Coordinates of C-alpha atoms in Angstrom, one line a residue:
Chain O
X489 CA 151.0 132.5 63.9
X490 CA 150.6 132.0 67.6
X491 CA 151.6 135.6 68.3
X492 CA 148.9 136.9 66.0
X493 CA 146.2 135.4 68.0
X494 CA 146.7 137.7 71.0
X495 CA 146.3 140.8 68.7
X496 CA 142.9 142.5 68.3
X497 CA 140.7 141.4 65.3
X498 CA 141.3 144.8 63.5
X499 CA 144.9 144.5 63.7
X500 CA 144.9 141.0 62.3
X501 CA 143.1 142.1 59.3
X502 CA 145.9 144.3 58.4
X503 CA 148.7 143.2 56.2
X504 CA 151.7 141.7 58.1
X505 CA 154.0 144.3 57.0
X506 CA 152.1 147.0 59.0
X507 CA 152.3 145.0 62.2
X508 CA 156.1 144.4 61.9
X509 CA 157.0 148.0 61.4
X510 CA 158.8 149.9 64.2
X511 CA 156.0 150.8 66.6
X512 CA 157.3 153.7 68.6
X513 CA 159.1 156.9 67.8
X514 CA 162.8 156.7 67.9
X515 CA 163.2 158.6 71.0
X516 CA 160.9 156.6 73.1
X517 CA 162.6 153.4 71.7
X518 CA 166.0 155.1 72.4
X519 CA 165.1 155.6 76.1
X520 CA 163.8 152.1 76.6
X521 CA 166.5 150.4 74.8
X522 CA 169.0 152.1 77.3
X523 CA 167.3 150.4 80.2
X524 CA 167.0 147.0 78.5
X525 CA 170.4 147.0 77.0
X526 CA 171.7 146.8 80.5
X527 CA 169.4 144.0 81.4
X528 CA 170.2 142.2 78.2
X529 CA 173.7 142.5 79.1
X530 CA 173.2 140.9 82.4
X531 CA 171.2 137.9 81.1
X532 CA 171.1 136.9 77.4
X533 CA 167.7 135.2 77.8
X534 CA 166.1 138.6 78.2
X535 CA 167.2 139.6 74.6
X536 CA 164.4 137.5 73.2
X537 CA 162.0 139.8 75.0
X538 CA 160.1 142.3 72.7
X539 CA 160.9 145.8 73.8
X540 CA 158.1 147.6 72.2
X541 CA 154.6 147.7 73.8
X542 CA 151.5 147.5 71.6
X543 CA 150.0 150.2 73.8
X544 CA 152.4 152.7 72.3
X545 CA 151.7 152.0 68.6
X546 CA 150.9 155.2 66.9
X547 CA 147.6 155.8 65.2
X548 CA 147.1 154.6 61.6
X549 CA 147.7 157.1 58.9
X550 CA 144.8 158.1 56.5
X551 CA 146.3 156.1 53.6
X552 CA 146.6 153.0 55.8
X553 CA 143.0 153.6 56.9
X554 CA 141.8 153.7 53.4
X555 CA 143.6 150.5 52.7
X556 CA 141.6 148.8 55.6
X557 CA 138.6 147.2 53.9
X558 CA 137.3 144.1 55.4
X559 CA 134.2 143.9 53.4
X560 CA 136.3 143.6 50.4
X561 CA 138.2 140.8 51.9
X562 CA 134.9 138.9 52.7
X563 CA 133.7 139.4 49.2
X564 CA 136.8 138.2 47.6
X565 CA 136.9 135.0 49.8
X566 CA 136.4 132.0 47.7
X567 CA 135.5 129.5 50.4
X568 CA 132.7 130.0 52.9
X569 CA 133.8 130.1 56.6
X570 CA 131.8 127.7 58.9
X571 CA 128.4 129.1 60.3
X572 CA 128.3 131.4 63.1
X573 CA 126.2 128.9 65.1
X574 CA 127.9 126.4 67.4
X575 CA 128.2 123.4 65.5
X576 CA 129.5 120.9 68.1
X577 CA 127.3 117.8 68.9
X578 CA 128.2 115.6 71.7
X579 CA 128.8 112.0 70.8
X580 CA 125.8 109.6 71.0
X581 CA 127.7 106.9 72.5
X582 CA 130.1 106.8 75.5
X583 CA 132.9 104.5 74.8
X584 CA 134.7 104.4 78.1
X585 CA 137.1 106.8 80.0
X586 CA 140.0 105.8 77.7
X587 CA 138.4 106.6 74.3
X588 CA 139.7 109.8 72.6
X589 CA 136.1 111.1 72.1
X590 CA 134.6 112.0 75.5
X591 CA 131.2 113.2 76.0
X592 CA 130.7 116.3 78.0
X593 CA 129.4 115.9 81.6
X594 CA 125.6 115.9 82.1
X595 CA 126.0 119.3 84.0
X596 CA 127.1 120.8 80.5
X597 CA 124.0 122.3 78.7
X598 CA 125.1 120.9 75.4
X599 CA 125.4 117.3 76.9
X600 CA 122.6 114.8 75.6
X601 CA 121.7 114.0 79.1
X602 CA 121.6 117.5 80.5
X603 CA 118.3 118.4 82.3
X604 CA 117.8 122.1 82.9
X605 CA 116.8 123.2 86.4
X606 CA 116.2 123.6 89.1
X607 CA 113.6 126.3 88.6
X608 CA 112.2 126.6 92.2
X609 CA 113.0 125.6 95.8
X610 CA 110.1 123.3 96.9
X611 CA 108.4 124.6 99.9
X612 CA 108.6 121.1 101.7
X613 CA 112.2 121.0 101.1
X614 CA 112.8 124.2 102.7
X615 CA 110.8 123.4 105.7
X616 CA 112.7 120.1 105.9
X617 CA 116.0 121.8 105.7
X618 CA 115.2 124.6 108.3
X619 CA 113.0 122.9 110.7
X620 CA 112.3 119.2 110.3
X621 CA 115.7 117.7 110.1
X622 CA 117.1 119.5 113.2
X623 CA 113.9 118.8 115.1
X624 CA 114.2 115.1 114.4
X625 CA 117.7 115.1 115.4
X626 CA 117.2 116.8 118.7
X627 CA 113.9 115.2 119.7
X628 CA 115.3 111.7 119.1
X629 CA 118.6 112.4 120.9
X630 CA 119.6 109.5 123.1
X631 CA 122.4 110.4 125.6
X632 CA 125.1 107.9 126.1
X633 CA 127.5 108.7 128.8
X634 CA 131.0 109.2 127.0
X635 CA 133.2 106.2 127.4
X636 CA 130.5 103.7 127.5
X637 CA 131.4 100.7 125.6
X638 CA 129.3 99.9 122.6
X639 CA 126.9 97.1 123.0
X640 CA 127.5 94.2 120.7
X641 CA 124.5 93.5 118.6
X642 CA 123.0 90.1 118.8
X643 CA 124.1 87.7 116.2
X644 CA 121.4 87.0 114.0
X645 CA 123.0 84.4 111.8
X646 CA 123.0 80.8 113.0
X647 CA 126.3 78.7 113.3
X648 CA 126.7 75.2 112.4
X649 CA 126.7 73.3 115.6
X650 CA 127.9 69.7 115.6
X651 CA 130.9 67.3 115.5
X652 CA 131.3 67.2 111.8
X653 CA 134.7 68.6 110.7
X654 CA 133.0 70.0 107.6
X655 CA 131.4 72.6 109.7
X656 CA 134.6 74.4 110.2
X657 CA 134.7 77.7 108.2
X658 CA 131.2 76.9 106.7
X659 CA 129.4 80.3 106.3
X660 CA 126.6 80.9 108.8
X661 CA 123.0 80.0 108.0
X662 CA 120.1 82.7 107.7
X663 CA 117.9 83.2 110.8
X664 CA 115.1 80.6 111.1
X665 CA 112.0 81.6 109.3
X666 CA 113.4 84.5 107.4
X667 CA 115.4 84.1 104.4
X668 CA 116.8 87.7 104.4
X669 CA 118.2 89.8 107.2
X670 CA 116.0 92.7 108.0
X671 CA 117.5 96.2 108.2
X672 CA 118.6 97.0 111.7
X673 CA 117.4 100.4 113.1
X674 CA 120.1 102.9 113.6
X675 CA 120.1 105.9 115.9
X676 CA 119.4 109.2 114.4
X677 CA 122.5 111.4 114.4
X678 CA 123.6 114.4 112.5
X679 CA 124.9 112.1 109.7
X680 CA 121.7 110.0 109.1
X681 CA 118.7 112.1 109.7
X682 CA 115.8 110.5 107.8
X683 CA 115.1 112.1 104.6
X684 CA 112.8 111.7 101.5
X685 CA 114.7 109.6 99.0
X686 CA 112.2 108.9 96.3
X687 CA 108.5 108.2 95.5
X688 CA 107.2 105.7 93.3
X689 CA 103.7 105.7 91.9
X690 CA 102.3 102.6 90.3
X691 CA 99.0 101.7 88.8
X692 CA 97.9 98.3 87.9
X693 CA 95.2 98.4 85.2
X694 CA 94.0 94.8 84.4
X695 CA 90.9 96.2 82.5
X696 CA 93.4 97.1 79.8
X697 CA 92.9 93.4 78.6
X698 CA 89.6 94.6 77.1
X699 CA 90.2 98.3 76.5
X700 CA 93.9 99.0 75.6
X701 CA 93.1 102.7 76.1
X702 CA 93.0 102.2 79.8
X703 CA 96.6 102.1 79.9
X704 CA 97.1 105.1 77.8
X705 CA 94.8 107.0 80.2
X706 CA 96.6 105.6 83.3
X707 CA 99.9 106.8 81.8
X708 CA 98.5 110.2 81.2
X709 CA 97.2 110.5 84.6
X710 CA 100.4 109.5 86.3
X711 CA 102.3 111.8 83.9
X712 CA 100.1 114.7 84.9
X713 CA 100.3 114.2 88.7
X714 CA 104.0 113.3 89.0
X715 CA 105.5 115.4 86.1
X716 CA 107.9 112.4 85.0
X717 CA 107.3 110.0 82.0
X718 CA 105.9 106.8 83.2
X719 CA 107.0 103.3 82.1
X720 CA 104.6 100.5 81.3
X721 CA 104.9 97.4 83.3
X722 CA 104.2 93.9 82.3
X723 CA 102.5 91.0 84.3
X724 CA 105.2 88.9 86.0
X725 CA 103.1 86.0 86.3
X726 CA 99.6 84.7 85.1
X727 CA 96.7 86.3 87.2
X728 CA 93.8 84.0 87.0
X729 CA 91.5 86.5 88.7
X730 CA 92.0 89.2 86.2
X731 CA 92.4 86.7 83.3
X732 CA 95.8 88.3 82.8
X733 CA 98.7 86.5 81.0
X734 CA 102.3 86.7 81.9
X735 CA 104.3 89.3 80.0
X736 CA 101.2 91.3 79.0
X737 CA 101.3 95.0 79.4
X738 CA 99.1 95.7 82.2
X739 CA 100.3 98.7 84.3
X740 CA 102.2 101.8 84.5
X741 CA 104.7 103.1 87.1
X742 CA 107.0 106.0 87.6
X743 CA 109.7 107.0 90.1
X744 CA 110.5 110.5 91.1
X745 CA 113.3 111.8 93.0
X746 CA 114.5 115.0 94.6
X747 CA 112.6 118.3 94.0
X748 CA 109.8 116.3 92.1
X749 CA 109.3 114.0 95.0
X750 CA 109.2 116.8 97.4
X751 CA 106.5 118.7 95.3
X752 CA 104.4 115.6 94.8
X753 CA 104.4 114.9 98.6
X754 CA 103.6 118.6 99.3
X755 CA 100.7 118.4 96.9
X756 CA 99.3 115.3 98.4
X757 CA 99.5 116.5 101.9
X758 CA 98.3 120.0 101.4
X759 CA 95.8 119.8 98.5
X760 CA 94.8 116.2 97.8
X761 CA 94.3 114.6 101.2
X762 CA 92.1 117.4 102.6
X763 CA 89.8 117.0 99.7
X764 CA 89.1 113.4 100.2
X765 CA 85.8 112.8 101.8
X766 CA 85.8 111.1 105.2
X767 CA 89.5 110.7 105.1
X768 CA 90.9 109.2 108.3
X769 CA 94.5 109.4 107.4
X770 CA 97.3 107.0 106.3
X771 CA 96.9 103.5 108.0
X772 CA 99.4 103.4 110.9
X773 CA 100.4 99.7 110.2
X774 CA 101.9 100.7 106.8
X775 CA 105.7 100.1 106.1
X776 CA 108.1 97.4 105.1
X777 CA 109.9 97.7 108.4
X778 CA 112.9 99.2 106.5
X779 CA 111.7 102.8 106.5
X780 CA 109.5 102.9 103.3
X781 CA 105.8 103.7 103.7
X782 CA 103.1 103.2 101.3
X783 CA 99.5 104.4 100.8
X784 CA 96.7 103.8 98.0
X785 CA 94.7 106.3 96.2
X786 CA 91.3 105.4 94.7
X787 CA 90.2 106.6 91.4
X788 CA 88.1 109.3 92.8
X789 CA 91.1 110.4 95.0
X790 CA 93.3 110.5 91.9
X791 CA 90.9 112.8 90.2
X792 CA 91.2 115.3 93.0
X793 CA 94.9 116.1 92.1
X794 CA 94.7 119.7 90.6
X795 CA 96.5 118.7 87.5
X796 CA 93.8 116.3 86.7
X797 CA 91.0 118.3 88.0
X798 CA 92.1 121.3 86.0
X799 CA 91.9 119.3 82.8
X800 CA 89.3 116.7 83.8
X801 CA 87.5 116.7 80.4
X802 CA 90.6 115.2 78.9
X803 CA 90.3 111.9 80.6
X804 CA 87.6 109.6 79.1
X805 CA 84.8 108.9 81.8
X806 CA 85.5 106.3 84.4
X807 CA 89.1 105.4 83.1
X808 CA 91.2 107.3 85.5
X809 CA 92.9 104.6 87.6
X810 CA 93.5 104.3 91.2
X811 CA 97.4 104.2 92.2
X812 CA 99.6 102.9 94.9
X813 CA 102.2 105.4 96.2
X814 CA 105.4 104.1 97.7
X815 CA 107.4 106.7 99.6
X816 CA 111.0 105.6 100.2
X817 CA 112.9 107.3 102.9
X818 CA 116.5 106.9 104.1
X819 CA 115.2 106.0 107.7
X820 CA 116.0 102.6 108.8
X821 CA 112.8 101.7 110.7
X822 CA 109.1 102.4 110.1
X823 CA 108.8 104.5 113.2
X824 CA 111.6 106.8 112.1
X825 CA 110.0 107.1 108.7
X826 CA 106.7 107.8 110.3
X827 CA 108.3 110.5 112.5
X828 CA 109.5 112.1 109.3
X829 CA 106.2 112.0 107.5
X830 CA 104.4 113.2 110.7
X831 CA 106.7 116.2 110.9
X832 CA 106.0 116.9 107.1
X833 CA 102.2 116.7 108.1
X834 CA 101.0 113.4 107.2
X835 CA 98.3 112.0 109.7
X836 CA 98.3 108.3 110.7
X837 CA 95.3 106.5 112.2
X838 CA 94.8 102.9 113.8
X839 CA 97.4 101.0 115.6
X840 CA 101.0 102.0 114.7
X841 CA 103.4 99.0 113.8
X842 CA 107.0 99.6 114.8
Chain S
X521 CA 148.4 119.4 78.7
X522 CA 145.0 120.6 77.7
X523 CA 144.2 117.8 75.4
X524 CA 142.0 116.0 77.8
X525 CA 140.0 119.1 78.8
X526 CA 139.6 120.2 75.1
X527 CA 138.7 116.8 73.8
X528 CA 135.2 117.0 74.8
X529 CA 134.5 120.3 73.2
X530 CA 136.3 119.8 69.9
X531 CA 134.4 118.6 67.0
X532 CA 135.9 115.1 66.4
X533 CA 135.6 112.4 63.8
X534 CA 132.3 110.8 63.2
X535 CA 131.9 107.8 65.2
X536 CA 131.3 104.4 63.5
X537 CA 127.8 103.2 63.8
X538 CA 127.8 100.0 66.1
X539 CA 127.0 97.1 64.0
X540 CA 124.9 95.3 66.5
X541 CA 122.4 98.1 67.1
X542 CA 121.9 99.0 63.5
X543 CA 122.2 96.0 61.3
X544 CA 123.3 96.6 57.7
X545 CA 120.4 96.9 55.1
X546 CA 121.7 94.1 53.1
X547 CA 121.5 91.7 56.2
X548 CA 117.8 92.6 56.8
X549 CA 116.9 92.0 53.0
X550 CA 118.9 88.8 52.9
X551 CA 117.0 87.5 55.9
X552 CA 113.5 88.7 54.7
X553 CA 114.0 87.2 51.2
X554 CA 115.4 83.8 52.1
X555 CA 112.9 81.3 53.5
X556 CA 115.2 80.2 56.2
X557 CA 114.2 80.7 59.8
X558 CA 114.5 84.2 60.7
X559 CA 117.2 85.1 63.3
X560 CA 115.8 87.6 65.7
X561 CA 117.8 90.9 65.6
X562 CA 119.6 91.4 68.7
X563 CA 119.0 94.7 70.4
X564 CA 121.2 94.2 73.3
X565 CA 123.8 96.9 73.6
X566 CA 127.4 96.2 73.0
X567 CA 129.5 96.9 76.1
X568 CA 132.1 99.1 74.5
X569 CA 129.5 101.8 73.3
X570 CA 126.8 102.8 75.8
X571 CA 124.1 104.8 74.3
X572 CA 123.4 108.3 75.9
X573 CA 119.7 108.8 75.9
X574 CA 118.2 112.1 75.8
X575 CA 116.0 112.6 78.8
X576 CA 112.3 112.6 78.3
X577 CA 110.3 114.9 80.4
X578 CA 107.0 116.6 80.0
X579 CA 106.7 120.3 79.8
X580 CA 106.4 121.9 83.3
X581 CA 105.1 125.3 84.2
X582 CA 105.7 127.4 87.3
X583 CA 102.6 127.9 89.2
X584 CA 101.5 130.1 92.0
X585 CA 99.5 128.1 94.6
X586 CA 97.3 130.1 97.0
X587 CA 95.9 128.2 99.9
X588 CA 92.8 129.0 101.7
X589 CA 94.4 131.0 104.3
X590 CA 96.0 133.1 101.8
X591 CA 99.6 131.8 101.8
X592 CA 101.1 131.4 98.4
X593 CA 104.1 129.3 97.1
X594 CA 105.3 128.3 93.7
X595 CA 105.5 124.9 92.4
X596 CA 106.6 123.3 89.0
X597 CA 103.5 121.5 87.6
X598 CA 102.3 120.1 84.4
X599 CA 99.1 122.1 84.4
X600 CA 99.4 125.3 82.5
X601 CA 97.3 127.6 85.0
X602 CA 99.4 130.4 86.4
X603 CA 97.4 130.4 89.6
X604 CA 95.8 127.7 91.7
X605 CA 93.3 129.0 94.3
X606 CA 92.5 126.3 96.7
X607 CA 89.2 126.2 98.6
X608 CA 89.7 123.1 100.6
X609 CA 93.3 122.3 101.8
X610 CA 95.3 121.5 105.0
X611 CA 94.9 125.1 106.2
X612 CA 91.1 124.6 106.7
X613 CA 90.7 120.9 107.5
X614 CA 90.1 119.7 111.0
X615 CA 92.8 116.9 110.7
X616 CA 95.6 119.5 110.5
X617 CA 93.8 122.3 112.4
X618 CA 92.6 120.5 115.4
X619 CA 92.4 123.7 117.6
X620 CA 90.2 125.4 115.1
X621 CA 86.6 125.0 116.6
X622 CA 84.8 126.3 113.5
X623 CA 85.9 123.2 111.6
X624 CA 84.6 120.7 114.0
X625 CA 81.5 118.7 113.1
X626 CA 79.2 120.2 115.7
X627 CA 75.5 119.2 115.9
X628 CA 73.5 122.3 115.5
X629 CA 70.1 122.1 117.3
X630 CA 68.9 125.6 117.4
X631 CA 65.3 124.7 117.3
X632 CA 65.6 121.8 119.8
X633 CA 64.0 119.3 117.3
X634 CA 66.9 116.7 117.8
X635 CA 66.4 117.1 121.6
X636 CA 62.7 116.4 121.3
X637 CA 63.1 113.6 119.2
X638 CA 65.6 112.0 121.6
X639 CA 63.4 112.7 124.5
X640 CA 60.4 110.8 122.7
X641 CA 62.3 108.0 121.1
X642 CA 65.7 107.8 123.1
X643 CA 69.3 107.9 121.7
X644 CA 69.1 104.6 120.2
X645 CA 69.0 106.1 116.7
X646 CA 72.4 108.0 117.1
X647 CA 75.3 106.7 115.3
X648 CA 77.4 106.7 118.4
X649 CA 74.7 104.9 120.5
X650 CA 77.0 101.7 120.7
X651 CA 79.4 103.6 123.0
X652 CA 79.7 102.4 126.6
X653 CA 77.3 104.2 128.8
X654 CA 79.7 106.0 131.1
X655 CA 81.4 107.4 128.2
X656 CA 78.3 108.5 126.6
X657 CA 77.0 110.3 129.8
X658 CA 80.3 112.0 130.2
X659 CA 80.2 113.1 126.5
X660 CA 76.7 114.5 126.7
X661 CA 77.6 116.2 130.0
X662 CA 80.6 117.9 128.3
X663 CA 78.3 118.7 125.3
X664 CA 75.7 120.1 127.6
X665 CA 78.1 122.3 129.4
X666 CA 79.8 123.5 126.1
X667 CA 76.1 124.2 124.7
X668 CA 75.2 126.1 127.9
X669 CA 78.3 128.2 127.7
X670 CA 77.7 128.9 124.1
X671 CA 74.1 129.8 124.1
X672 CA 73.2 131.0 127.6
X673 CA 69.7 131.3 126.4
X674 CA 67.0 129.7 128.5
X675 CA 64.7 129.1 125.6
X676 CA 67.2 127.3 123.4
X677 CA 68.9 125.4 126.1
X678 CA 65.7 123.8 127.5
X679 CA 66.1 120.4 126.1
X680 CA 69.6 119.8 126.9
X681 CA 69.1 121.1 130.6
X682 CA 66.4 118.5 130.9
X683 CA 68.7 115.9 130.0
X684 CA 71.5 117.1 132.1
X685 CA 69.6 116.7 135.3
X686 CA 69.0 112.9 135.1
X687 CA 72.7 112.5 134.1
X688 CA 73.9 114.2 137.2
X689 CA 71.3 112.2 139.4
X690 CA 72.6 109.0 138.0
X691 CA 76.0 109.7 139.1
X692 CA 75.0 110.4 142.6
X693 CA 72.5 107.7 143.1
X694 CA 72.8 104.1 144.1
X695 CA 74.6 102.1 141.3
X696 CA 71.8 99.5 141.5
X697 CA 69.2 101.9 140.1
X698 CA 71.2 102.3 136.9
X699 CA 71.0 98.4 136.4
X700 CA 68.1 99.0 134.0
X701 CA 70.2 101.5 131.9
X702 CA 72.9 98.9 131.8
X703 CA 70.7 96.2 130.5
X704 CA 69.0 98.5 128.0
X705 CA 72.4 99.7 126.8
X706 CA 73.5 95.9 126.2
X707 CA 70.2 95.3 124.5
X708 CA 70.7 98.1 122.0
X709 CA 71.8 96.8 118.6
X710 CA 74.4 98.3 116.5
X711 CA 72.6 100.4 114.0
X712 CA 75.6 101.5 112.1
X713 CA 76.4 98.0 110.9
X714 CA 74.5 96.9 107.9
X715 CA 73.3 93.2 107.5
X716 CA 72.9 90.4 110.0
X717 CA 75.7 88.3 111.5
X718 CA 76.8 85.3 109.6
X719 CA 76.6 81.8 111.1
X720 CA 80.3 81.9 111.9
X721 CA 80.0 85.0 113.7
X722 CA 77.0 83.9 115.7
X723 CA 78.6 80.6 116.6
X724 CA 81.6 82.5 118.1
X725 CA 79.2 84.6 120.1
X726 CA 77.5 81.4 121.4
X727 CA 80.8 79.8 122.3
X728 CA 81.8 82.9 124.3
X729 CA 78.5 82.7 126.3

């Protein structure tokens, strides 16, 4: 049966007797067999080879053609064949790499977690790739004479000083006044040029206590401006000022990555920020000292997004929320992140915090 | 062999439903019918079967954005409009285009009414009147020079010229003569701030003196 699979479909439909008959005229077969007989005599393994080529098969006779009726075969068939559509469905659960049933990779179009795209190349990303990244690397280049020994960074953890024998091998203490070590700034090299990693947009809607629709509108607004489905957040603690209880749904947030993040930033910089009245820029003191910047958008600023402006009537009056936007970069300090953002076209005002 | 490769594609036997995720109907019925305290159904996922969720994403359209200078680019967006023509964007905003003079907020005083007002009532009504005197004089001088270069019309540039002359004189004359100006500039109150000082702020000022 395995040998039948290589034959064409028309040939397969024929009775088996037709396929096994002598294929070529005797003279041709004779000539070939002369050459192959010598080879067969030399090595007995070659005897298993088929001497006749399928290309030299003569045309079917009229009687044989009359006998070839595939429609009759299909009509006489008792059982229905499976449908012509592709019936495979990937498994709903992954059960580990050793399970016999394996889900296809996410890049496979039939996979459950497949996401099509990308459908365009964002303009800001093209600018970053072509111009900004090389500029950042070149302009922040710090020449070190080859052979200079690396300077040992200062020890930030505190050792246990004293006579006690228990201090030996005890792990060092955290720095005084700071429970966690801050990120150390690294020089920009060709390997770690700051890049946009992700953007989180969050909106806290304490008014949803009285009007639950506020949460829905906030969700719609964030969905429209980011292009990703937001998730609803709950209060972590009781907030006396807002009269909110712990565990009550009170906000929405969404995190976007990659092309979506670039496009969101591009839209902010080129369309939304210039439309804000009396806008001074982003506050220069923003940043968490680890290369992540943030800014806020008031409700009237959020309404300036073309996605909301183009369908403004859909949103109930005075229910569009404000939002906080967190830009996460791969920079290791705020000034590097600010350099990246300034190169992308984000203006800063006020005193800059490094 | 090709078993590993083909395993993902081949239709395989139906997976058994995880018991923890979907409890059997008999268990639900028994728990609801009996009066015993209800055991909350666990929705935690079992470790040996991880659910593969289908990604939820809104419909996005490809949109052509045309900025005010005519440059276009495509974006993926949730709004169904095919073309977005922007009237105000970073291409015609003074923050992003600082060299474009037409975008600057320049005081237009073609009829000379503002100059006449200032001649009569002084500059105390201006928003930037709380600037230091020297800076102000230099700023006015620069403004005057710019205005003269622009207009070059005697009729229109009357008032600024009149103002330019005393400024130039002040710089050349004895510094003690400008003492009155110094005092008057200190006496001018900040008109841009609304409301008076609080008792705390006033106390701080008194301490400084």
